[in-house]
GROMACS .gro file of N, CA, C and O in nm:
model
  264
    1UNK      N    1  11.928   5.989  -6.717
    1UNK     CA    2  11.846   5.890  -6.784
    1UNK      C    3  11.741   5.963  -6.864
    1UNK      O    4  11.647   6.018  -6.835
    2UNK      N    5  11.762   5.956  -6.995
    2UNK     CA    6  11.640   6.017  -7.087
    2UNK      C    7  11.582   5.930  -7.178
    2UNK      O    8  11.642   5.811  -7.216
    3UNK      N    9  11.453   5.921  -7.151
    3UNK     CA   10  11.368   5.805  -7.231
    3UNK      C   11  11.354   5.860  -7.380
    3UNK      O   12  11.325   5.991  -7.403
    4UNK      N   13  11.359   5.768  -7.467
    4UNK     CA   14  11.336   5.812  -7.592
    4UNK      C   15  11.178   5.842  -7.618
    4UNK      O   16  11.111   5.763  -7.555
    5UNK      N   17  11.155   5.914  -7.727
    5UNK     CA   18  11.010   5.955  -7.744
    5UNK      C   19  10.911   5.838  -7.792
    5UNK      O   20  10.805   5.834  -7.757
    6UNK      N   21  10.975   5.732  -7.843
    6UNK     CA   22  10.871   5.618  -7.878
    6UNK      C   23  10.835   5.553  -7.753
    6UNK      O   24  10.735   5.504  -7.732
    7UNK      N   25  10.932   5.528  -7.648
    7UNK     CA   26  10.920   5.486  -7.517
    7UNK      C   27  10.802   5.576  -7.438
    7UNK      O   28  10.697   5.507  -7.388
    8UNK      N   29  10.823   5.693  -7.454
    8UNK     CA   30  10.706   5.776  -7.392
    8UNK      C   31  10.588   5.780  -7.448
    8UNK      O   32  10.480   5.785  -7.375
    9UNK      N   33  10.575   5.758  -7.577
    9UNK     CA   34  10.453   5.738  -7.653
    9UNK      C   35  10.385   5.618  -7.613
    9UNK      O   36  10.259   5.624  -7.571
   10UNK      N   37  10.440   5.496  -7.599
   10UNK     CA   38  10.399   5.376  -7.558
   10UNK      C   39  10.348   5.373  -7.396
   10UNK      O   40  10.246   5.316  -7.354
   11UNK      N   41  10.424   5.458  -7.336
   11UNK     CA   42  10.400   5.466  -7.174
   11UNK      C   43  10.265   5.538  -7.178
   11UNK      O   44  10.183   5.522  -7.072
   12UNK      N   45  10.229   5.641  -7.242
   12UNK     CA   46  10.113   5.721  -7.229
   12UNK      C   47   9.985   5.630  -7.249
   12UNK      O   48   9.875   5.661  -7.204
   13UNK      N   49   9.993   5.515  -7.323
   13UNK     CA   50   9.887   5.434  -7.353
   13UNK      C   51   9.894   5.292  -7.270
   13UNK      O   52   9.805   5.217  -7.277
   14UNK      N   53   9.971   5.286  -7.190
   14UNK     CA   54  10.012   5.170  -7.111
   14UNK      C   55   9.926   5.174  -6.998
   14UNK      O   56   9.865   5.275  -6.946
   15UNK      N   57   9.896   5.050  -6.928
   15UNK     CA   58   9.844   5.030  -6.803
   15UNK      C   59   9.899   5.088  -6.691
   15UNK      O   60  10.029   5.106  -6.679
   16UNK      N   61   9.847   5.100  -6.566
   16UNK     CA   62   9.906   5.179  -6.453
   16UNK      C   63  10.023   5.095  -6.403
   16UNK      O   64  10.125   5.133  -6.352
   17UNK      N   65   9.985   4.940  -6.393
   17UNK     CA   66  10.118   4.854  -6.345
   17UNK      C   67  10.253   4.874  -6.433
   17UNK      O   68  10.351   4.874  -6.365
   18UNK      N   69  10.234   4.892  -6.557
   18UNK     CA   70  10.352   4.899  -6.642
   18UNK      C   71  10.423   5.039  -6.621
   18UNK      O   72  10.556   5.044  -6.592
   19UNK      N   73  10.346   5.123  -6.591
   19UNK     CA   74  10.385   5.284  -6.579
   19UNK      C   75  10.468   5.271  -6.426
   19UNK      O   76  10.574   5.321  -6.416
   20UNK      N   77  10.389   5.218  -6.337
   20UNK     CA   78  10.458   5.211  -6.183
   20UNK      C   79  10.599   5.126  -6.192
   20UNK      O   80  10.669   5.166  -6.138
   21UNK      N   81  10.594   5.025  -6.275
   21UNK     CA   82  10.717   4.939  -6.301
   21UNK      C   83  10.839   5.024  -6.354
   21UNK      O   84  10.952   5.022  -6.291
   22UNK      N   85  10.790   5.093  -6.466
   22UNK     CA   86  10.905   5.211  -6.537
   22UNK      C   87  10.936   5.322  -6.431
   22UNK      O   88  11.054   5.326  -6.418
   23UNK      N   89  10.841   5.384  -6.356
   23UNK     CA   90  10.872   5.468  -6.253
   23UNK      C   91  10.988   5.407  -6.136
   23UNK      O   92  11.061   5.469  -6.096
   24UNK      N   93  10.936   5.289  -6.083
   24UNK     CA   94  11.012   5.228  -5.981
   24UNK      C   95  11.160   5.180  -6.033
   24UNK      O   96  11.263   5.220  -5.970
   25UNK      N   97  11.155   5.172  -6.152
   25UNK     CA   98  11.308   5.140  -6.229
   25UNK      C   99  11.374   5.245  -6.229
   25UNK      O  100  11.495   5.291  -6.187
   26UNK      N  101  11.300   5.367  -6.282
   26UNK     CA  102  11.364   5.524  -6.310
   26UNK      C  103  11.417   5.559  -6.143
   26UNK      O  104  11.533   5.603  -6.140
   27UNK      N  105  11.341   5.530  -6.045
   27UNK     CA  106  11.378   5.578  -5.913
   27UNK      C  107  11.489   5.499  -5.867
   27UNK      O  108  11.581   5.553  -5.788
   28UNK      N  109  11.498   5.389  -5.896
   28UNK     CA  110  11.600   5.270  -5.843
   28UNK      C  111  11.750   5.318  -5.910
   28UNK      O  112  11.839   5.338  -5.845
   29UNK      N  113  11.733   5.341  -6.044
   29UNK     CA  114  11.856   5.375  -6.097
   29UNK      C  115  11.917   5.535  -6.053
   29UNK      O  116  12.036   5.541  -6.027
   30UNK      N  117  11.800   5.619  -6.020
   30UNK     CA  118  11.851   5.740  -5.971
   30UNK      C  119  11.903   5.731  -5.825
   30UNK      O  120  12.010   5.791  -5.792
   31UNK      N  121  11.858   5.636  -5.746
   31UNK     CA  122  11.893   5.614  -5.631
   31UNK      C  123  12.052   5.559  -5.609
   31UNK      O  124  12.135   5.616  -5.553
   32UNK      N  125  12.066   5.468  -5.703
   32UNK     CA  126  12.206   5.409  -5.715
   32UNK      C  127  12.313   5.508  -5.775
   32UNK      O  128  12.440   5.504  -5.722
   33UNK      N  129  12.257   5.587  -5.872
   33UNK     CA  130  12.363   5.675  -5.920
   33UNK      C  131  12.384   5.810  -5.828
   33UNK      O  132  12.502   5.844  -5.791
   34UNK      N  133  12.301   5.825  -5.735
   34UNK     CA  134  12.309   5.925  -5.620
   34UNK      C  135  12.414   5.862  -5.502
   34UNK      O  136  12.493   5.933  -5.468
   35UNK      N  137  12.384   5.736  -5.481
   35UNK     CA  138  12.474   5.686  -5.371
   35UNK      C  139  12.613   5.683  -5.433
   35UNK      O  140  12.716   5.652  -5.360
   36UNK      N  141  12.653   5.657  -5.551
   36UNK     CA  142  12.768   5.649  -5.625
   36UNK      C  143  12.835   5.788  -5.596
   36UNK      O  144  12.970   5.796  -5.590
   37UNK      N  145  12.753   5.899  -5.582
   37UNK     CA  146  12.814   6.036  -5.563
   37UNK      C  147  12.858   6.039  -5.426
   37UNK      O  148  12.966   6.095  -5.407
   38UNK      N  149  12.788   6.024  -5.343
   38UNK     CA  150  12.802   6.040  -5.190
   38UNK      C  151  12.708   5.960  -5.112
   38UNK      O  152  12.597   5.944  -5.158
   39UNK      N  153  12.756   5.900  -5.012
   39UNK     CA  154  12.674   5.826  -4.918
   39UNK      C  155  12.550   5.915  -4.881
   39UNK      O  156  12.568   6.019  -4.821
   40UNK      N  157  12.446   5.865  -4.893
   40UNK     CA  158  12.322   5.930  -4.848
   40UNK      C  159  12.247   6.006  -4.947
   40UNK      O  160  12.128   6.055  -4.925
   41UNK      N  161  12.314   6.048  -5.061
   41UNK     CA  162  12.251   6.126  -5.173
   41UNK      C  163  12.170   6.089  -5.253
   41UNK      O  164  12.085   6.128  -5.284
   42UNK      N  165  12.170   5.920  -5.241
   42UNK     CA  166  12.064   5.866  -5.313
   42UNK      C  167  11.922   5.880  -5.268
   42UNK      O  168  11.816   5.886  -5.320
   43UNK      N  169  11.904   5.893  -5.124
   43UNK     CA  170  11.796   5.911  -5.049
   43UNK      C  171  11.740   6.058  -5.088
   43UNK      O  172  11.618   6.100  -5.109
   44UNK      N  173  11.815   6.150  -5.092
   44UNK     CA  174  11.797   6.302  -5.138
   44UNK      C  175  11.715   6.285  -5.262
   44UNK      O  176  11.633   6.340  -5.301
   45UNK      N  177  11.786   6.208  -5.362
   45UNK     CA  178  11.738   6.215  -5.508
   45UNK      C  179  11.598   6.144  -5.505
   45UNK      O  180  11.505   6.187  -5.567
   46UNK      N  181  11.599   6.033  -5.424
   46UNK     CA  182  11.478   5.948  -5.416
   46UNK      C  183  11.356   6.038  -5.369
   46UNK      O  184  11.252   6.034  -5.427
   47UNK      N  185  11.379   6.093  -5.263
   47UNK     CA  186  11.289   6.198  -5.211
   47UNK      C  187  11.227   6.302  -5.290
   47UNK      O  188  11.122   6.326  -5.318
   48UNK      N  189  11.326   6.365  -5.379
   48UNK     CA  190  11.306   6.474  -5.454
   48UNK      C  191  11.221   6.421  -5.563
   48UNK      O  192  11.114   6.471  -5.619
   49UNK      N  193  11.275   6.328  -5.655
   49UNK     CA  194  11.219   6.266  -5.759
   49UNK      C  195  11.065   6.195  -5.714
   49UNK      O  196  10.973   6.192  -5.793
   50UNK      N  197  11.060   6.132  -5.609
   50UNK     CA  198  10.929   6.080  -5.558
   50UNK      C  199  10.840   6.190  -5.544
   50UNK      O  200  10.725   6.170  -5.565
   51UNK      N  201  10.857   6.304  -5.484
   51UNK     CA  202  10.782   6.416  -5.447
   51UNK      C  203  10.723   6.478  -5.572
   51UNK      O  204  10.621   6.518  -5.609
   52UNK      N  205  10.836   6.499  -5.686
   52UNK     CA  206  10.802   6.558  -5.796
   52UNK      C  207  10.702   6.479  -5.887
   52UNK      O  208  10.635   6.517  -5.935
   53UNK      N  209  10.727   6.356  -5.886
   53UNK     CA  210  10.658   6.265  -5.967
   53UNK      C  211  10.512   6.248  -5.914
   53UNK      O  212  10.395   6.234  -5.953
   54UNK      N  213  10.516   6.253  -5.776
   54UNK     CA  214  10.389   6.256  -5.674
   54UNK      C  215  10.302   6.367  -5.716
   54UNK      O  216  10.158   6.368  -5.751
   55UNK      N  217  10.357   6.496  -5.741
   55UNK     CA  218  10.287   6.617  -5.768
   55UNK      C  219  10.242   6.598  -5.911
   55UNK      O  220  10.139   6.640  -5.939
   56UNK      N  221  10.315   6.536  -5.995
   56UNK     CA  222  10.279   6.552  -6.143
   56UNK      C  223  10.150   6.440  -6.151
   56UNK      O  224  10.054   6.467  -6.227
   57UNK      N  225  10.141   6.335  -6.064
   57UNK     CA  226  10.050   6.243  -6.086
   57UNK      C  227   9.933   6.307  -6.005
   57UNK      O  228   9.821   6.288  -6.068
   58UNK      N  229   9.952   6.386  -5.920
   58UNK     CA  230   9.827   6.448  -5.837
   58UNK      C  231   9.755   6.551  -5.932
   58UNK      O  232   9.650   6.561  -5.939
   59UNK      N  233   9.849   6.624  -6.005
   59UNK     CA  234   9.795   6.730  -6.095
   59UNK      C  235   9.716   6.652  -6.219
   59UNK      O  236   9.613   6.691  -6.261
   60UNK      N  237   9.767   6.538  -6.269
   60UNK     CA  238   9.705   6.473  -6.377
   60UNK      C  239   9.574   6.409  -6.330
   60UNK      O  240   9.462   6.423  -6.383
   61UNK      N  241   9.563   6.373  -6.212
   61UNK     CA  242   9.449   6.306  -6.142
   61UNK      C  243   9.338   6.432  -6.114
   61UNK      O  244   9.205   6.403  -6.186
   62UNK      N  245   9.394   6.510  -6.086
   62UNK     CA  246   9.292   6.633  -6.054
   62UNK      C  247   9.226   6.695  -6.175
   62UNK      O  248   9.123   6.748  -6.181
   63UNK      N  249   9.318   6.711  -6.287
   63UNK     CA  250   9.280   6.758  -6.412
   63UNK      C  251   9.194   6.636  -6.486
   63UNK      O  252   9.124   6.692  -6.605
   64UNK      N  253   9.176   6.528  -6.444
   64UNK     CA  254   9.096   6.439  -6.508
   64UNK      C  255   9.163   6.388  -6.637
   64UNK      O  256   9.105   6.355  -6.708
   65UNK      N  257   9.298   6.368  -6.622
   65UNK     CA  258   9.381   6.310  -6.743
   65UNK      C  259   9.342   6.170  -6.784
   65UNK      O  260   9.294   6.103  -6.707
   66UNK      N  261   9.350   6.141  -6.884
   66UNK     CA  262   9.299   6.003  -6.961
   66UNK      C  263   9.446   5.941  -6.952
   66UNK      O  264   9.543   5.954  -7.012
   0.00000   0.00000   0.00000
């Protein structure tokens, strides 16, 4: 799932509930795509992307990102 640059530009200026909704939608899509590959693989993808996005959010928070 690749997001177009215009959507990414709008997400940069969006409020946190909108960003959280987009992230939840992204994780949900990845979960169902993983479950289509093999039972239980959706959970692996969900944990991987969840940890990755969590680390990116933590890095942005500690860097004082706007």
